[in-house]
């Protein structure tokens, strides 16, 4: 399961894991969202509704490029720098390849589509 995300003439692919939350995200596609900076290590985009948390577990192998949802807020989170797990994060997958697009500061329209 893969997504393609596009904003500000940038694009990147995300490989999703096989979780209920990731499949729930796929059911919402295609999406037109807004991506914006949050803190110094992530970009976020609010979804039209919260994703399921069924089957979600804590994790300790955090990595740059992780894509999660933060269940309490119902947003997507794209990590472009180191971070630590916090309760409420549900990992959905990982950015494939270069994360440079996520380091572009600012707020932009974001297009998210399924990529086969």
GROMACS .gro file of C-alpha atoms in nm:
model
  116
    1UNK     CA    1   0.000   0.000   0.000
    2UNK     CA    2   0.156   0.326  -0.112
    3UNK     CA    3   0.060   0.691  -0.115
    4UNK     CA    4   0.191   0.981  -0.315
    5UNK     CA    5   0.188   1.318  -0.139
    6UNK     CA    6   0.231   1.645  -0.330
    7UNK     CA    7   0.270   2.004  -0.215
    8UNK     CA    8   0.460   2.315  -0.331
    9UNK     CA    9   0.599   2.142  -0.643
   10UNK     CA   10   0.737   1.869  -0.415
   11UNK     CA   11   0.632   1.507  -0.398
   12UNK     CA   12   0.718   1.200  -0.195
   13UNK     CA   13   0.589   0.847  -0.158
   14UNK     CA   14   0.481   0.676   0.162
   15UNK     CA   15   0.472   0.299   0.207
   16UNK     CA   16   0.196   0.212   0.453
   17UNK     CA   17   0.208  -0.072   0.702
   18UNK     CA   18  -0.067  -0.334   0.715
   19UNK     CA   19  -0.259  -0.185   1.007
   20UNK     CA   20  -0.626  -0.103   1.052
   21UNK     CA   21  -0.537   0.266   1.080
   22UNK     CA   22  -0.345   0.259   0.749
   23UNK     CA   23  -0.635   0.085   0.574
   24UNK     CA   24  -0.869   0.343   0.726
   25UNK     CA   25  -0.652   0.619   0.579
   26UNK     CA   26  -0.668   0.453   0.236
   27UNK     CA   27  -1.048   0.456   0.257
   28UNK     CA   28  -1.038   0.839   0.269
   29UNK     CA   29  -0.835   0.886  -0.049
   30UNK     CA   30  -0.798   1.098  -0.249
   31UNK     CA   31  -0.748   1.382  -0.001
   32UNK     CA   32  -0.700   1.756  -0.035
   33UNK     CA   33  -0.551   1.878   0.295
   34UNK     CA   34  -0.325   2.152   0.426
   35UNK     CA   35   0.026   2.063   0.541
   36UNK     CA   36   0.200   2.285   0.793
   37UNK     CA   37   0.502   2.295   1.023
   38UNK     CA   38   0.464   2.177   1.380
   39UNK     CA   39   0.755   2.203   1.621
   40UNK     CA   40   1.097   2.167   1.460
   41UNK     CA   41   1.076   1.802   1.360
   42UNK     CA   42   0.744   1.742   1.189
   43UNK     CA   43   0.481   1.854   0.945
   44UNK     CA   44   0.114   1.788   1.013
   45UNK     CA   45  -0.209   1.776   0.814
   46UNK     CA   46  -0.556   1.747   0.966
   47UNK     CA   47  -0.772   1.467   0.831
   48UNK     CA   48  -1.148   1.501   0.773
   49UNK     CA   49  -1.201   1.254   1.059
   50UNK     CA   50  -0.996   1.059   1.311
   51UNK     CA   51  -0.859   0.720   1.205
   52UNK     CA   52  -0.930   0.401   1.396
   53UNK     CA   53  -0.694   0.314   1.682
   54UNK     CA   54  -0.791  -0.054   1.686
   55UNK     CA   55  -0.487  -0.278   1.708
   56UNK     CA   56  -0.246   0.014   1.765
   57UNK     CA   57   0.046  -0.050   1.998
   58UNK     CA   58   0.327   0.155   2.145
   59UNK     CA   59   0.660   0.141   1.958
   60UNK     CA   60   1.021   0.222   2.047
   61UNK     CA   61   1.196   0.219   1.709
   62UNK     CA   62   1.117   0.577   1.609
   63UNK     CA   63   1.286   0.690   1.288
   64UNK     CA   64   1.310   0.993   1.063
   65UNK     CA   65   1.057   0.947   0.784
   66UNK     CA   66   0.791   0.787   1.002
   67UNK     CA   67   0.433   0.877   0.913
   68UNK     CA   68   0.183   0.854   1.197
   69UNK     CA   69  -0.152   0.977   1.307
   70UNK     CA   70  -0.185   1.151   1.640
   71UNK     CA   71  -0.512   1.001   1.758
   72UNK     CA   72  -0.619   1.273   2.005
   73UNK     CA   73  -0.605   1.543   1.732
   74UNK     CA   74  -0.688   1.329   1.429
   75UNK     CA   75  -0.399   1.456   1.216
   76UNK     CA   76  -0.130   1.304   1.000
   77UNK     CA   77   0.225   1.351   1.124
   78UNK     CA   78   0.529   1.341   0.895
   79UNK     CA   79   0.854   1.328   1.095
   80UNK     CA   80   1.155   1.484   0.918
   81UNK     CA   81   1.387   1.489   1.221
   82UNK     CA   82   1.435   1.268   1.530
   83UNK     CA   83   1.139   1.233   1.765
   84UNK     CA   84   1.022   1.026   2.060
   85UNK     CA   85   0.710   0.816   2.078
   86UNK     CA   86   0.429   0.964   2.281
   87UNK     CA   87   0.099   0.808   2.375
   88UNK     CA   88  -0.155   0.865   2.100
   89UNK     CA   89   0.086   0.820   1.806
   90UNK     CA   90  -0.017   0.542   1.569
   91UNK     CA   91   0.243   0.458   1.307
   92UNK     CA   92   0.100   0.429   0.956
   93UNK     CA   93   0.416   0.383   0.750
   94UNK     CA   94   0.731   0.551   0.628
   95UNK     CA   95   0.842   0.803   0.367
   96UNK     CA   96   1.036   0.627   0.092
   97UNK     CA   97   1.349   0.799  -0.031
   98UNK     CA   98   1.439   1.159   0.030
   99UNK     CA   99   1.259   1.346   0.310
  100UNK     CA  100   1.381   1.686   0.182
  101UNK     CA  101   1.030   1.796   0.075
  102UNK     CA  102   0.920   1.777   0.439
  103UNK     CA  103   1.189   2.024   0.542
  104UNK     CA  104   1.038   2.298   0.326
  105UNK     CA  105   0.901   2.544   0.582
  106UNK     CA  106   0.553   2.689   0.546
  107UNK     CA  107   0.189   2.599   0.497
  108UNK     CA  108   0.072   2.452   0.165
  109UNK     CA  109  -0.219   2.266   0.003
  110UNK     CA  110  -0.143   1.891   0.018
  111UNK     CA  111  -0.274   1.632  -0.227
  112UNK     CA  112  -0.268   1.267  -0.113
  113UNK     CA  113  -0.351   0.986  -0.356
  114UNK     CA  114  -0.315   0.609  -0.367
  115UNK     CA  115  -0.014   0.486  -0.560
  116UNK     CA  116  -0.091   0.124  -0.639
   0.00000   0.00000   0.00000
